[in-house]
Each structure stands twice: as structure tokens, then as C-alpha cells.
Short mmCIF file of C-alpha atoms in Angstrom, two decimals:
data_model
loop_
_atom_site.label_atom_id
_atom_site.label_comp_id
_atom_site.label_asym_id
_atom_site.label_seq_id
_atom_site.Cartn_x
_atom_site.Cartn_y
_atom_site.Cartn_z
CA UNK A 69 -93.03 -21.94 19.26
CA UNK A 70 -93.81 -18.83 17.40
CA UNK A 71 -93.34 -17.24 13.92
CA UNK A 72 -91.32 -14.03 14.94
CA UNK A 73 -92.72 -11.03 12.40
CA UNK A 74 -91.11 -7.61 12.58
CA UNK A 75 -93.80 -5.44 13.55
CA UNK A 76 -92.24 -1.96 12.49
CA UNK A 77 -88.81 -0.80 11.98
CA UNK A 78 -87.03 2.83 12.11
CA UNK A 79 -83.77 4.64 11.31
CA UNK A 80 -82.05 7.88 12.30
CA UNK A 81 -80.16 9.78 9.21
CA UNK A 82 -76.89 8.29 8.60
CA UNK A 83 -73.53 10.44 8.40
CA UNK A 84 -71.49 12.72 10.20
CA UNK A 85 -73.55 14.00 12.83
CA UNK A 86 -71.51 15.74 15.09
CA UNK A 87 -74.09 17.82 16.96
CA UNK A 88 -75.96 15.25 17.52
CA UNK A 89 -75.92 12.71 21.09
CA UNK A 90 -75.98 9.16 20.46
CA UNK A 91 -79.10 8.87 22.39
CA UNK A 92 -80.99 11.16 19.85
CA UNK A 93 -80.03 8.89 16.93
CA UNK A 94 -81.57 6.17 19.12
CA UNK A 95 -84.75 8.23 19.42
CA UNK A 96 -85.30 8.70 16.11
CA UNK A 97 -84.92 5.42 15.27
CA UNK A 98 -86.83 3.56 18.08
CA UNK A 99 -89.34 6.29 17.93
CA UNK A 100 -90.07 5.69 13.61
CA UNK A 101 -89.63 1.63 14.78
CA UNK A 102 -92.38 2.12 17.53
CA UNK A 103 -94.65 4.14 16.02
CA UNK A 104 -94.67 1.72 13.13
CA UNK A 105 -95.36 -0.65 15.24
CA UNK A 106 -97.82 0.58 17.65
CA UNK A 107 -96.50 -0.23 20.51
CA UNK A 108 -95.50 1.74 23.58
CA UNK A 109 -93.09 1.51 26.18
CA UNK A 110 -94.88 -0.21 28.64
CA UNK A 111 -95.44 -2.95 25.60
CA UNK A 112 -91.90 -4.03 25.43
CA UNK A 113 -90.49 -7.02 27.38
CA UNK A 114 -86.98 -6.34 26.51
CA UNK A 115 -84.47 -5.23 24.83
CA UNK A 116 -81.17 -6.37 22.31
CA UNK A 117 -78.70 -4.03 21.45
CA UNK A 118 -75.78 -4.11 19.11
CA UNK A 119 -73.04 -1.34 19.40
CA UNK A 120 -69.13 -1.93 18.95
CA UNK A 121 -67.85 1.27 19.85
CA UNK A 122 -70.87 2.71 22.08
CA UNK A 123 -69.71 3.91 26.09
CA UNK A 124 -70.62 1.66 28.38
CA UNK A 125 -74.59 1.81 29.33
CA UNK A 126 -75.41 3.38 25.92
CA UNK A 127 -78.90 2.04 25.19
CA UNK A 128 -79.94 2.74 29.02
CA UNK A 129 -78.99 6.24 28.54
CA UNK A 130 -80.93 7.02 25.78
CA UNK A 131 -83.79 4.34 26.12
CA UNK A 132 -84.97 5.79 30.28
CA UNK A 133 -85.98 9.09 28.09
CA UNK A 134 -88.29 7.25 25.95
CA UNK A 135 -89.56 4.99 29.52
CA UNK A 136 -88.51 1.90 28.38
CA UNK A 137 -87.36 1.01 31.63
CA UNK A 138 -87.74 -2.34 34.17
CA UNK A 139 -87.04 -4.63 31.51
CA UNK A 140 -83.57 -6.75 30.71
CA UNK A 141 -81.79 -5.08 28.29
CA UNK A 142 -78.87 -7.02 27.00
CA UNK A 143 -76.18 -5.26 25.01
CA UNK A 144 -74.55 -7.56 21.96
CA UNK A 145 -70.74 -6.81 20.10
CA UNK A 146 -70.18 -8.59 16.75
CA UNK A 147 -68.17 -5.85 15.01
CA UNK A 148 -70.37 -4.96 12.26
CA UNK A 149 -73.03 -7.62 12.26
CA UNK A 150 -73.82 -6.82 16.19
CA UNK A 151 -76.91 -4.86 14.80
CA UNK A 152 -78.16 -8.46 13.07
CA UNK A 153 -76.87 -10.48 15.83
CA UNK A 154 -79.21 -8.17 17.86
CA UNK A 155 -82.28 -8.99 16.00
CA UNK A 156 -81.17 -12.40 15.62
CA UNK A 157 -81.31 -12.82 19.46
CA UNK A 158 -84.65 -11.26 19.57
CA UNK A 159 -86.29 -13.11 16.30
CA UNK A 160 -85.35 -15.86 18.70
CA UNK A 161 -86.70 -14.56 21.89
CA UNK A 162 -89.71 -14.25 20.53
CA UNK A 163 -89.42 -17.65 17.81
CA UNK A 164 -89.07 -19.44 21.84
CA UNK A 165 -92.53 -18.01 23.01
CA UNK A 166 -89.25 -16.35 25.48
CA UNK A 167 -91.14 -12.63 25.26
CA UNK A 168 -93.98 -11.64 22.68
CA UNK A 169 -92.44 -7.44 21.99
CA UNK A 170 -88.88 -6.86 21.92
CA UNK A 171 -87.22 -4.20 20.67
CA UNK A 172 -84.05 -4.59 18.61
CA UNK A 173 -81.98 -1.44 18.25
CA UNK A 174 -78.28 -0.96 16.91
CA UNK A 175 -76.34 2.40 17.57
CA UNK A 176 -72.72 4.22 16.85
CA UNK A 177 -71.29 7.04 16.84
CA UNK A 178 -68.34 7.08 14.58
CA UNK A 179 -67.07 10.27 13.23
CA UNK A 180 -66.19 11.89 16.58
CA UNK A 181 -63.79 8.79 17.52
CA UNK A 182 -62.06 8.24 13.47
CA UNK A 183 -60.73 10.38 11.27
CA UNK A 184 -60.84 7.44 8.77
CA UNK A 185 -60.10 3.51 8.94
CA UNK A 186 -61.10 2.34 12.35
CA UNK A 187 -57.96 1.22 13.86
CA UNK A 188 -56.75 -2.35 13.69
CA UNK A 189 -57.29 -4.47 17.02
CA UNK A 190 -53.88 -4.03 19.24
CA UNK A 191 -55.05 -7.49 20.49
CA UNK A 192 -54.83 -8.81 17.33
CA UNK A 193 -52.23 -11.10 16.52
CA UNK A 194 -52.92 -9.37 12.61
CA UNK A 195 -54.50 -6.51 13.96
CA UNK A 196 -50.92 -5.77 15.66
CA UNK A 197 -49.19 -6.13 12.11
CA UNK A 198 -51.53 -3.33 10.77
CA UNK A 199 -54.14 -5.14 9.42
CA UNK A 200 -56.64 -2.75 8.97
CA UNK A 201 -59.77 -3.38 7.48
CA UNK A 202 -59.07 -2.19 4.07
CA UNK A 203 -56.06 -3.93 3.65
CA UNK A 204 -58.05 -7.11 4.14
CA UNK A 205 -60.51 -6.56 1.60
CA UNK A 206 -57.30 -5.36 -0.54
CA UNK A 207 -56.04 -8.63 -0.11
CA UNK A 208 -59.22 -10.70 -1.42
CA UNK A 209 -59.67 -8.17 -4.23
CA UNK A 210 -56.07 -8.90 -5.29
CA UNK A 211 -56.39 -12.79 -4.98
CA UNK A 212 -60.01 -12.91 -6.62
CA UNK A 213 -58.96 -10.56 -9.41
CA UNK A 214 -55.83 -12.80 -10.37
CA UNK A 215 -58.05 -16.41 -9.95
CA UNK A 216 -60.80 -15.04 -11.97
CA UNK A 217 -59.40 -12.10 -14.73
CA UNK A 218 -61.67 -9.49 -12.70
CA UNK A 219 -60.33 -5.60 -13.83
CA UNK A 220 -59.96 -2.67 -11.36
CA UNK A 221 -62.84 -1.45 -13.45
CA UNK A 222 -65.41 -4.41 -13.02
CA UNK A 223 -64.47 -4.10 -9.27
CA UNK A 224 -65.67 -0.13 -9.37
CA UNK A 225 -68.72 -1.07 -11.27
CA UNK A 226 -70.53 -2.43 -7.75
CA UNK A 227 -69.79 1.36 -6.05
CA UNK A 228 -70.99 2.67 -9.39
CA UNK A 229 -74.15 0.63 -8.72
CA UNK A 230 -74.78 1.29 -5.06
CA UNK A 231 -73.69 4.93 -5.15
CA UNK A 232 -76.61 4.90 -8.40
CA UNK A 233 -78.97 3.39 -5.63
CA UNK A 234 -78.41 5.87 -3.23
CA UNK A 235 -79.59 8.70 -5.25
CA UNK A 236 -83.46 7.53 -3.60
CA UNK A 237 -82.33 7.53 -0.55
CA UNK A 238 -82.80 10.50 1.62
CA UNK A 239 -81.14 8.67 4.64
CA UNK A 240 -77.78 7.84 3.19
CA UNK A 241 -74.68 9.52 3.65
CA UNK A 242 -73.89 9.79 0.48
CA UNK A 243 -76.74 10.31 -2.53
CA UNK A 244 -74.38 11.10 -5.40
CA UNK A 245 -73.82 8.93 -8.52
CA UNK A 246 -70.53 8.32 -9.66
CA UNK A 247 -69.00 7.29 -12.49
CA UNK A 248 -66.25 4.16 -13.25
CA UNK A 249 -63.98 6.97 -14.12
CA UNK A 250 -64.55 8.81 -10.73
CA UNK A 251 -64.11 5.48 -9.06
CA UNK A 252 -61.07 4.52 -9.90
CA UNK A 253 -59.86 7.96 -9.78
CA UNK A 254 -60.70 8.14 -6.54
CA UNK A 255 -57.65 8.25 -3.75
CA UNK A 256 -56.24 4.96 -3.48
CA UNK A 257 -56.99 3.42 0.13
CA UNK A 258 -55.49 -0.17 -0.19
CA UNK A 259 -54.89 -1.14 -3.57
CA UNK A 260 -56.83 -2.02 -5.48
CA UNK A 261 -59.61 -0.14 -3.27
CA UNK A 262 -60.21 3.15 -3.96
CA UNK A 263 -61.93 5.79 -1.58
CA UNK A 264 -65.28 5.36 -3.01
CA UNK A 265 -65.18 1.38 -3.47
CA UNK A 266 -64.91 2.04 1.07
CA UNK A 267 -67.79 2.15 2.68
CA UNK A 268 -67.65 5.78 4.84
CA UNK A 269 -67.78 5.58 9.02
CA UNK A 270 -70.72 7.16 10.04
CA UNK A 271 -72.71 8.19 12.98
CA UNK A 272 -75.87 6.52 13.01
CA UNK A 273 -79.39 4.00 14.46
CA UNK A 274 -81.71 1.54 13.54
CA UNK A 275 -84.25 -0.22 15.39
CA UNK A 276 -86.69 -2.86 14.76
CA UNK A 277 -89.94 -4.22 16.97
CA UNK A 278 -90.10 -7.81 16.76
CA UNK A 279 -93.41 -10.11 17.90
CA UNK A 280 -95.14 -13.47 16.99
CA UNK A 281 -96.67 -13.21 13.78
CA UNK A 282 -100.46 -12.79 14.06
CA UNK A 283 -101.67 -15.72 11.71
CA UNK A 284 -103.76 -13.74 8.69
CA UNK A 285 -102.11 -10.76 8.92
CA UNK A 286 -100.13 -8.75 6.18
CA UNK A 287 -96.77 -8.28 8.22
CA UNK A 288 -93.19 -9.05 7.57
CA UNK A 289 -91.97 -12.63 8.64
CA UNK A 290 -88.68 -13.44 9.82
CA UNK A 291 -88.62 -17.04 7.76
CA UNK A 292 -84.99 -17.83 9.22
CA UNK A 293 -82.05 -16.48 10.72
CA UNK A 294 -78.71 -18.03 11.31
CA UNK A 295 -75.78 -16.21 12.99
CA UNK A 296 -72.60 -18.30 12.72
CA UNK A 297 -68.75 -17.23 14.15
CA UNK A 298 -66.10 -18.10 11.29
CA UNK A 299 -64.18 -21.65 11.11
CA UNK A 300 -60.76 -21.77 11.22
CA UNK A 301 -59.34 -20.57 8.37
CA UNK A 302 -57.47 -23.16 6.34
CA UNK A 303 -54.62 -22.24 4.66
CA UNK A 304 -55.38 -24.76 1.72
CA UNK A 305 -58.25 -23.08 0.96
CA UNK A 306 -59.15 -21.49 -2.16
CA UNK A 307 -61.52 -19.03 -1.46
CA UNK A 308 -61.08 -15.69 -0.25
CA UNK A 309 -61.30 -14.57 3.12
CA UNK A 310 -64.88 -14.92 4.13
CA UNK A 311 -66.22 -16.79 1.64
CA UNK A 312 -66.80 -19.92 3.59
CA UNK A 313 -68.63 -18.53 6.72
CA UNK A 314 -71.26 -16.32 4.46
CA UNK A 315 -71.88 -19.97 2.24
CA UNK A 316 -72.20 -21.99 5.32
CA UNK A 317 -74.44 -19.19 6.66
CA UNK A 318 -76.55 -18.60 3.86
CA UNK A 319 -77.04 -22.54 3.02
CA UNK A 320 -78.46 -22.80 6.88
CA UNK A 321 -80.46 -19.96 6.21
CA UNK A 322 -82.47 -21.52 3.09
CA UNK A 323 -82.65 -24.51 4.70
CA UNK A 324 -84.56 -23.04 7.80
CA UNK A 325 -86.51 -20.67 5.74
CA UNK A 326 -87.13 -23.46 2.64
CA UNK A 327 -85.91 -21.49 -0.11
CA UNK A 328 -83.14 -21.31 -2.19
CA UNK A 329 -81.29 -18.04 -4.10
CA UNK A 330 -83.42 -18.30 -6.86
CA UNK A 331 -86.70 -17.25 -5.14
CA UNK A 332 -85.05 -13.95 -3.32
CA UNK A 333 -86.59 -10.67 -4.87
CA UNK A 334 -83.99 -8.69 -3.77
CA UNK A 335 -80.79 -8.46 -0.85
CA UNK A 336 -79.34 -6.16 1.37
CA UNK A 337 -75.57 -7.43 2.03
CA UNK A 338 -72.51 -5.93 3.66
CA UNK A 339 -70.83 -4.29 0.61
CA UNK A 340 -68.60 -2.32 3.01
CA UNK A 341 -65.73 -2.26 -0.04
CA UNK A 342 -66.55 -3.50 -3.36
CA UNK A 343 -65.13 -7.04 -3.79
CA UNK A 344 -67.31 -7.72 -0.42
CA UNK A 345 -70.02 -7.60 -2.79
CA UNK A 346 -68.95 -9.19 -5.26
CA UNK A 347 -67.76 -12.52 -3.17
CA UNK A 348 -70.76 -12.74 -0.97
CA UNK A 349 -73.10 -12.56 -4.00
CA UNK A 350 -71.18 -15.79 -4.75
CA UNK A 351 -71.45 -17.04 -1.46
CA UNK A 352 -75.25 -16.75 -0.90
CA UNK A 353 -75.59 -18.53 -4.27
CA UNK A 354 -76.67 -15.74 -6.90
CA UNK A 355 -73.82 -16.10 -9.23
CA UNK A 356 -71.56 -19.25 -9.57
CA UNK A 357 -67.99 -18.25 -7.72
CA UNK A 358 -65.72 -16.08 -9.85
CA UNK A 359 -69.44 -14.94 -11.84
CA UNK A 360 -70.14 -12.51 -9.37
CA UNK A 361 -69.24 -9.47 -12.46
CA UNK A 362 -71.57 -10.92 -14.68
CA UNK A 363 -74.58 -9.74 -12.02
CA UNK A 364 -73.11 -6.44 -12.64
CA UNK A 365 -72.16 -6.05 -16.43
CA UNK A 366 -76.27 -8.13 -17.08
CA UNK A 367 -78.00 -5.42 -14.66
CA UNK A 368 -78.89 -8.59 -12.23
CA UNK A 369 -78.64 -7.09 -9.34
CA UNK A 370 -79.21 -3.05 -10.19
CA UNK A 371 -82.36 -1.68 -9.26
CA UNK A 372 -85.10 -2.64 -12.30
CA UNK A 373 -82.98 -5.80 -12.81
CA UNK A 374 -84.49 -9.19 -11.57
CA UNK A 375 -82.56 -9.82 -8.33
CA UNK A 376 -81.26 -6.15 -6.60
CA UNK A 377 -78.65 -6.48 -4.24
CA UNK A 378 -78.57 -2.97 -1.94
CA UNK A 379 -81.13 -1.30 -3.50
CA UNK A 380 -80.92 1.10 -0.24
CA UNK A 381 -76.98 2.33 -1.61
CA UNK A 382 -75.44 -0.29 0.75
CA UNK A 383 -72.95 0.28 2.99
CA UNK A 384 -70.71 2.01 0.39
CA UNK A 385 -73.42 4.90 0.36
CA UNK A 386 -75.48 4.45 3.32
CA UNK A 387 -72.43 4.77 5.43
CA UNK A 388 -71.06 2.38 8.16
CA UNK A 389 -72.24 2.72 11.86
CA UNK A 390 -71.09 -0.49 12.71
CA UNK A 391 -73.87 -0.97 15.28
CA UNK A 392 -76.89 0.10 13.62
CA UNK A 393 -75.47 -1.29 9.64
CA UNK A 394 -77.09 -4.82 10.34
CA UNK A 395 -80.82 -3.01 11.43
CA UNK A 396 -80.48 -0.92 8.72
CA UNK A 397 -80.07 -3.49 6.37
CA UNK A 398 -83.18 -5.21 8.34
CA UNK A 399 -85.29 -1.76 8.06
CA UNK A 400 -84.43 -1.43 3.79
CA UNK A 401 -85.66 -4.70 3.21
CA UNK A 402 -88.68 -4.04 5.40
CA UNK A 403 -89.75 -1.21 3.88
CA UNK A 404 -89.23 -3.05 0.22
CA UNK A 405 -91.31 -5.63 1.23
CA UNK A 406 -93.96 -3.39 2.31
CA UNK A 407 -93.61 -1.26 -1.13
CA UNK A 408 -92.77 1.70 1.27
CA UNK A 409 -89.23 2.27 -0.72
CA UNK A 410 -90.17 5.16 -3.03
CA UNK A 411 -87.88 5.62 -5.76
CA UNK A 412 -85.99 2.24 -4.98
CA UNK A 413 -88.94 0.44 -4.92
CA UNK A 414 -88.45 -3.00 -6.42
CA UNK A 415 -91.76 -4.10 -7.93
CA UNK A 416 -93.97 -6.95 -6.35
CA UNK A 417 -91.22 -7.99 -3.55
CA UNK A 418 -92.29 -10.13 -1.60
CA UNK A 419 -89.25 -12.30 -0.16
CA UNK A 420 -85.68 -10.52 0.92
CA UNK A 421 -82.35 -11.42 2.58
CA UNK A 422 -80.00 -9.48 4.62
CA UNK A 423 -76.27 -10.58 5.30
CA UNK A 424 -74.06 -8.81 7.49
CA UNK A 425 -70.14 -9.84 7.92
CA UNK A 426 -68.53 -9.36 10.95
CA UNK A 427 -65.30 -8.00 10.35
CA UNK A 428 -62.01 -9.68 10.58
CA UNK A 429 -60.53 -12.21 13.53
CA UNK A 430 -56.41 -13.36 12.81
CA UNK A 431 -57.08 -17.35 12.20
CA UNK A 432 -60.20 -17.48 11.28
CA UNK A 433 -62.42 -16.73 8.02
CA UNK A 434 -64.07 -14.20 9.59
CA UNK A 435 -65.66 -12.70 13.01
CA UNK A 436 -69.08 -13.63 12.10
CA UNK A 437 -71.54 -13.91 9.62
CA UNK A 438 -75.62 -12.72 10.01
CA UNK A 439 -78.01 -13.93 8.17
CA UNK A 440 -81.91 -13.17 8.01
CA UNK A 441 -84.70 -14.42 5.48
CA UNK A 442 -87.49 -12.51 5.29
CA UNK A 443 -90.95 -12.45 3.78
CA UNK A 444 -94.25 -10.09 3.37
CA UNK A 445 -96.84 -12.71 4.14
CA UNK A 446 -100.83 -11.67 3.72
CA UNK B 147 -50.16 -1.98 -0.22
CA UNK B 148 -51.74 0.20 2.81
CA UNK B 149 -51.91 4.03 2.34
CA UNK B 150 -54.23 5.05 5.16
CA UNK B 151 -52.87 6.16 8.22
CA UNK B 152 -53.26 3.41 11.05
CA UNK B 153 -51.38 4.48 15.01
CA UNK B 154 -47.95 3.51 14.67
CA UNK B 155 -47.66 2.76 10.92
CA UNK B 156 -45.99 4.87 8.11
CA UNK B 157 -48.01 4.04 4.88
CA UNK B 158 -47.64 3.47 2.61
CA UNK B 159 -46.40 -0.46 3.57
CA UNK B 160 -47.36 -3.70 1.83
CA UNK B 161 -48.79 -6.58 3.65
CA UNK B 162 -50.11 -9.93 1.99
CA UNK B 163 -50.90 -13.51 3.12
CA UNK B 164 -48.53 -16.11 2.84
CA UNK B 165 -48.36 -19.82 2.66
CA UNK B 166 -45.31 -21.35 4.42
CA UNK B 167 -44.12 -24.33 2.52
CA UNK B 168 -44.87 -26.31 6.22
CA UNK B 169 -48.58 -24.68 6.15
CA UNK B 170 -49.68 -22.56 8.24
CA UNK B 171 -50.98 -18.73 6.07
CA UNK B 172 -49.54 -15.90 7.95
CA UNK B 173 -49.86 -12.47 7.32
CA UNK B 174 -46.38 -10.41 6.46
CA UNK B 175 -45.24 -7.39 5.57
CA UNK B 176 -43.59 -7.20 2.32
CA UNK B 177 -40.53 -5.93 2.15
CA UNK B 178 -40.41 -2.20 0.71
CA UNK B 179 -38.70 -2.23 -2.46
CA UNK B 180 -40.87 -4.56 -3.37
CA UNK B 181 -43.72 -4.25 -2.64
CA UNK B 182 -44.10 -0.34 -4.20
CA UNK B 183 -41.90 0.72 -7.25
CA UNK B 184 -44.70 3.57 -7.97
CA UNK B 185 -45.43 6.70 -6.15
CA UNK B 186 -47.99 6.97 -3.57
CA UNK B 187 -50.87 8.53 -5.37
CA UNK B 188 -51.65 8.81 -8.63
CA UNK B 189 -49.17 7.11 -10.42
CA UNK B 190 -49.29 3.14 -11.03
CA UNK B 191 -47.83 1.11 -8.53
CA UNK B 192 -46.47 -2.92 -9.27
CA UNK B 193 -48.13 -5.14 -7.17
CA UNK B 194 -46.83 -8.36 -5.85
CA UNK B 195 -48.79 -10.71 -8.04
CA UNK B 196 -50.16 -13.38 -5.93
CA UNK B 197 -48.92 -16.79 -6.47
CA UNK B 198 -45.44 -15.13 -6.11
CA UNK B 199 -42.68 -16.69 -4.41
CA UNK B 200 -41.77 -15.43 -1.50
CA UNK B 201 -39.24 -15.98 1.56
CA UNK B 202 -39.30 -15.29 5.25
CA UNK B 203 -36.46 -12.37 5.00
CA UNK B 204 -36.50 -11.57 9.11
CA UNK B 205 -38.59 -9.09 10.73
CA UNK B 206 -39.52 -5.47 10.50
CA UNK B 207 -38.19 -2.72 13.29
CA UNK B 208 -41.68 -3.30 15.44
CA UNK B 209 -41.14 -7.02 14.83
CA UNK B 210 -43.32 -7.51 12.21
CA UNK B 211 -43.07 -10.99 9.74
CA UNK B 212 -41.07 -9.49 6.68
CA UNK B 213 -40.90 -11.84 3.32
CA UNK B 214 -39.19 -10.78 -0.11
CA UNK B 215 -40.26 -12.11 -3.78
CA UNK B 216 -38.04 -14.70 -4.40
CA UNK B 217 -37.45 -15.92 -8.33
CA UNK B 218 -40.53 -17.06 -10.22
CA UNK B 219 -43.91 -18.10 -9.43
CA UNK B 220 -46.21 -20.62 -8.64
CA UNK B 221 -49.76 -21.85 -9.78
CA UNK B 222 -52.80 -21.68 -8.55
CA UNK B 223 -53.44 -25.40 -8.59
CA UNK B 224 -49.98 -25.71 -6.63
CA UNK B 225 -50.89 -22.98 -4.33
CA UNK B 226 -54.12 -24.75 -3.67
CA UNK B 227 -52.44 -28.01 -2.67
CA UNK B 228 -50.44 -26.09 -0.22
CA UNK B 229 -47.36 -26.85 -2.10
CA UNK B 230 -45.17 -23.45 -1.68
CA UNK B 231 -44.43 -20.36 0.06
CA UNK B 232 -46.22 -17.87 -1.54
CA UNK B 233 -48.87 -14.60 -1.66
#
């Protein structure tokens, strides 16, 4: 067996993009990911891709223009951790001495099919009822706020962060900082969710080349990944929805990598509304459960602070191409851990974890749960 | 309380989780009046506090689980045993 490393990694701009094809977002990301990499076409043994919403033979369309041709490419849906679960399948391709370059590459195009909240599942026992996504989150705001004495204001303060963090990013969708105040002020979505504590749709790519690690190099290192569907959700239990597939997740995930919360320089994690933050911060073991504010009032996990969480704006600011959000998460982390993040830059980082959640299944606590450790080695 | 615009639903409408006295959580739409004394924007709006009582009141026009707040509430430590029908 191998030690999978990603070799380079690549985004398009995130946003609304209407003028643009989904296969140029691909381009621009597989092209930056390549190039990175320096690899070519003819290099790559195969390819995973993770789109939700993409037509039918979406990857092939774009991907024949750049000649990566001849080789299997397999198309993954995992609502919005399919762009993890794609790397996850090829960090294991490659961790199986399966193939030795594979390409990784999550796309969607979003703002031409929503006006807004992507529409509850019809197939969906809850998705039926009008259980959008929003409403969801709404829910586990409203429960965690009334188990733990959390205000409407503590819950802004994470979009106040990761809106702050998106100022340095020139890829996000949105770059401006906004206040508490604005927050909360803010049209109401699902209460207690305000627009800006919901992460925006947007059109958008993100690829990643993964190989076996060349032993003495200085490359990036894929120490674990673990991608886990939710359990049944138990009706006596006390956690909010998702809590118990992103710990189960994340405590497979140390295991495999052999470390524990404590040695993480900094996380990328699917903030796509503001109490997902907060809970999976719990979850992966930063903050005891219902301590998840104190990371926020103490500066923990702000940019500077010891531990960042979404130093790249997150999903709230980044935006939300469901496809490409889990290789973007990959791709921030990357470029942290080769000090390639400019004005996000956290100091000296050296080892990084994504999470991405997988939106929302009736009867169980969640779709699925992605989770990658990774470290700069060399 | 839902007020984004999702095919075939007038928001604003309320939904929560409930726990039927038997078990199983199911998800229900909470009966208008009262689940929204406020206006839509802008103003505050009551929320159902969870650990409220509820009760399966029938169905809504597309056939939707409808409960109602029943009189007083319960505790989180009851809630957690599965002891009561509540948000």
C-alpha cells in the first residue's frame, strides 16, 4: 500500500457565473490542479467526480477538451460532501497501489437552476413536508440554543467570523465583512437563521491530483480519510441533528491518521449556516459540546487565533456549489499547508482537517459525513 | 418557522421535530396560530420553545403531520428519556 499525497490542487472563482459553461469552471480548476501538479493528460489513470446537480455526462464534456480521455471516469453524488467523497475514493485508489495519478474534480452549476433554497427532495418522506435545508439547521439552532443558553447574537458571531475571513480571499463569493448588527438584521430565512448566517448557492469547481507520496519529499499527505453515511437517527438522542455522524467520523479519522483535535493547526468544515459550525466544532472535538461559543467569543478559531476553523470564509462566504464545496475545502487547506494562503495565511501550519456534511436524509442523522486529515510532510 | 419560498409551500409555515409519547421523532407542521404571532419580517416572532408539549391535531390540506402546543412543558432530562410528546 501507498501513502496517497495530493500533488496539486485548483479552483475556478466561486459565485454567480452565469456566462460561464460548466465545463469552463472545470478547466480552470483542473487546469490550476494540473499545472500544480505537473502532470498532463496522458499522466492520469482516472478520474472521480462529485456533482449533485450536474447533466448527465458532465465531467466527460468538459474533461475530452482538456484530452483526458480513455480512462474510467466514475461520477460520485453525496449532496454536498460528493466533492470529498470524490477525493476520498481516489486517496483510496491510489492508498490501494489501485492507480498512481488520479484526478479528483467536483463541479455545479447552481444559480441558473435556484433562485434561492435548493428545493426539498419530493422523494423525501421530510423532504415532501417542506423540509428544506434551512429549516433543518433552524431546527438544531433552536434546540442547541435552548439546551445550552446560546443568543441569536453568539450564533451570528461565526458569519461575522467567516465573512471577516473572506475579505483575503479573491475566490469567494462574497469578500465583505459584516457586522453582528448586520447579521441579525439580515432577512430572516428560517428562524433563527438569518440571510447571511446561509451559506449562498453558487456556480463553481475544484479539483485536486492525487498520487503516492514520494518518500523525502515536501508534499501534502492525505494522513486519513473516512467517509461514513449517517446511523439511524434515534429519537432519544440528545444531540442535534448531525452531531453523531461528524463525531463518529472525526474519531475514525484520528484514529487512522494518529492524532487527536489538539494537534490540528487549523480546519476547513461545512459551515453552510452558522450553528453547522458551531456543532461540528463540537463534534470533531475542539470545544466540549454546548462550548462551541467560547471558540468564538476567545478568538480560537479566527484567523491569528491558535486553532482557525475556515480561514478560506467557509461556505457562508465562499459560496455553496455543492459539488466542488468538499475540493474546495481540500484546495484551502492545501494551499495553508503550503504557506500559499496570502492574507489568510495561518503561521507554521503544518497539519489540517476538512469535514464536509452531506445534507439531510428523513430517518437518519444525516446523508453523510467526509472527513480528511491532512499534513505538509518534508 | 420557514419563510423562503419552497414549490408548493406558502411561507411563512412552522415545522419542528416531535417526539411521540410511543417514540418514534417525526417531523410536523405546527399549526399556524401557533407557531407565528409576529409578522413576517422584521418584527419579533414567538417561537415554539422546544420541550413544549405538543399533540397530533390531524393533518394539513396536502396531508402534512399537524401538532398544536398543548398546556405546559417538559424537561430536557424528560425529553431525553423519551418520556413525552414534544418539540
Amino acid at each position: 500500500m501507498s501513502v496517497a499525497a495530493i500533488k496539486g490542487v485548483g479552483t475556478s472563482l466561486f459565485g454567480k457565473q452565469p456566462d460561464l459553461h460548466p465545463s469552463e469552471l472545470v478547466w480552470r480548476a483542473v487546469d490550476e490542479a494540473m499545472t500544480r501538479a505537473g502532470v498532463t493528460a496522458n499522466d492520469l489513470d482516472a478520474v472521480y467526480v462529485g456533482t449533485v446537480f450536474g447533466a448527465p455526462g458532465v465531467a466527460q464534456r468538459a474533461l475530452h477538451a482538456m484530452g483526458i480521455v480513455g480512462v474510467p471516469v466514475i461520477t460520485v453524488e453525496n449532496a454536498c460532501a460528493s466533492g470529498t467523497t470524490a477525493l476520498h475514493e481516489a486517496a483510496e485508489a491510489v492508498r490501494l497501489d489501485r492507480w498512481s495519478c488520479v484526478l479528483a474534480v467536483g463541479v455545479e452549476k447552481m444559480t441558473d437552476q435556484f433562485a434561492g433554497a435548493i428545493h426539498p427532495e419530493s422523494t423525501d418522506i421530510e423532504g415532501r413536508s417542506g423540509l428544506a435545508l434551512p429549516s433543518l439547521y433552524a431546527m438544531a439552532a433552536t434546540r442547541y440554543q435552548h439546551v445550552f443558553g446560546v443568543t441569536d447574537s453568539e450564533l451570528a458571531m461565526v458569519a461575522e467570523k467567516n465573512h471577516g475571513h473572506a475579505r483575503h480571499n479573491d475566490r469567494a463569493q462574497h469578500r465583505t465583512p459584516h457586522t453582528v448588527d448586520e447579521i441579525l438584521a439580515s432577512r430572516m430565512i428560517a428562524d433563527p437563521l438569518t440571510l447571511l448566517q446561509c451559506c449562498p448557492i453558487a456556480d463553481g469547481a475544484a479539483a485536486a491530483i492525487i498520487g503516492p507520496h514520494a518518500h523525502g519529499a515536501s508534499e501534502v499527505v492525505i494522513r486519513s480519510s473516512v467517509l461514513r453515511s449517517g446511523q439511524l437517527w434515534d429519537h432519544r438522542s440528545e444531540h442535534v441533528w448531525g452531531f453523531e455522524v461528524i463525531r463518529d467520523t472525526a474519531m475514525r479519522a484520528y484514529e487512522a491518521a494518529g492524532v487527536g483535535p489538539a494537534d490540528l493547526d487549523l480546519v476547513e468544515c461545512h459551515d453552510a449556516f452558522t450553528i453547522g459550525e458551531i456543532v461540528t466544532t463540537e463534534a470533531l472535538g475542539l470545544a466540549p459540546e454546548g462550548d462551541g461559543v467560547r471558540l468564538l467569543r476567545e478568538r480560537h478559531t479566527h484567523l491569528g487565533g491558535p486553532q482557525p476553523v475556515n480561514p478560506s470564509g467557509g461556505l457562508l462566504s465562499r459560496g455553496h456549489p455543492l459539488g466542488a464545496t468538499g475540493l474546495a475545502q481540500v484546495a484551502e487547506i492545501w494551499w495553508q499547508l503550503q504557506g500559499e494562503a496570502g492574507g489568510r495565511q495561518h503561521p507554521g501550519a503544518r497539519l489540517g482537517l476538512v469535514e464536509t456534511m452531506g445534507g439531510g436524509v428523513a430517518g437518519v442523522d444525516g446523508n453523510a459525513c467526509a472527513i480528511a486529515v491532512l499534513e505538509r510532510v518534508g | 418557522m420557514v419563510r423562503v419560498p419552497v414549490p408548493g409551500r406558502t411561507p411563512p409555515y412552522g415545522l419542528a421535530y416531535v417526539d411521540l409519547d410511543d417514540g418514534p421523532r417525526i417531523l410536523a407542521h405546527v399549526a399556524d396560530d401557533v407557531a407565528d404571532h409576529g409578522t413576517v419580517d422584521g418584527s419579533p416572532v414567538e417561537r415554539v420553545a422546544p420541550g413544549t408539549r405538543m399533540r397530533v391535531s390531524g393533518s394539513t390540506d396536502l396531508g402534512d403531520v399537524q401538532v398544536e402546543t398543548v398546556s405546559g412543558t417538559v424537561s430536557w432530562a424528560r425529553l431525553a428519556a423519551g418520556g413525552d410528546g414534544s418539540t
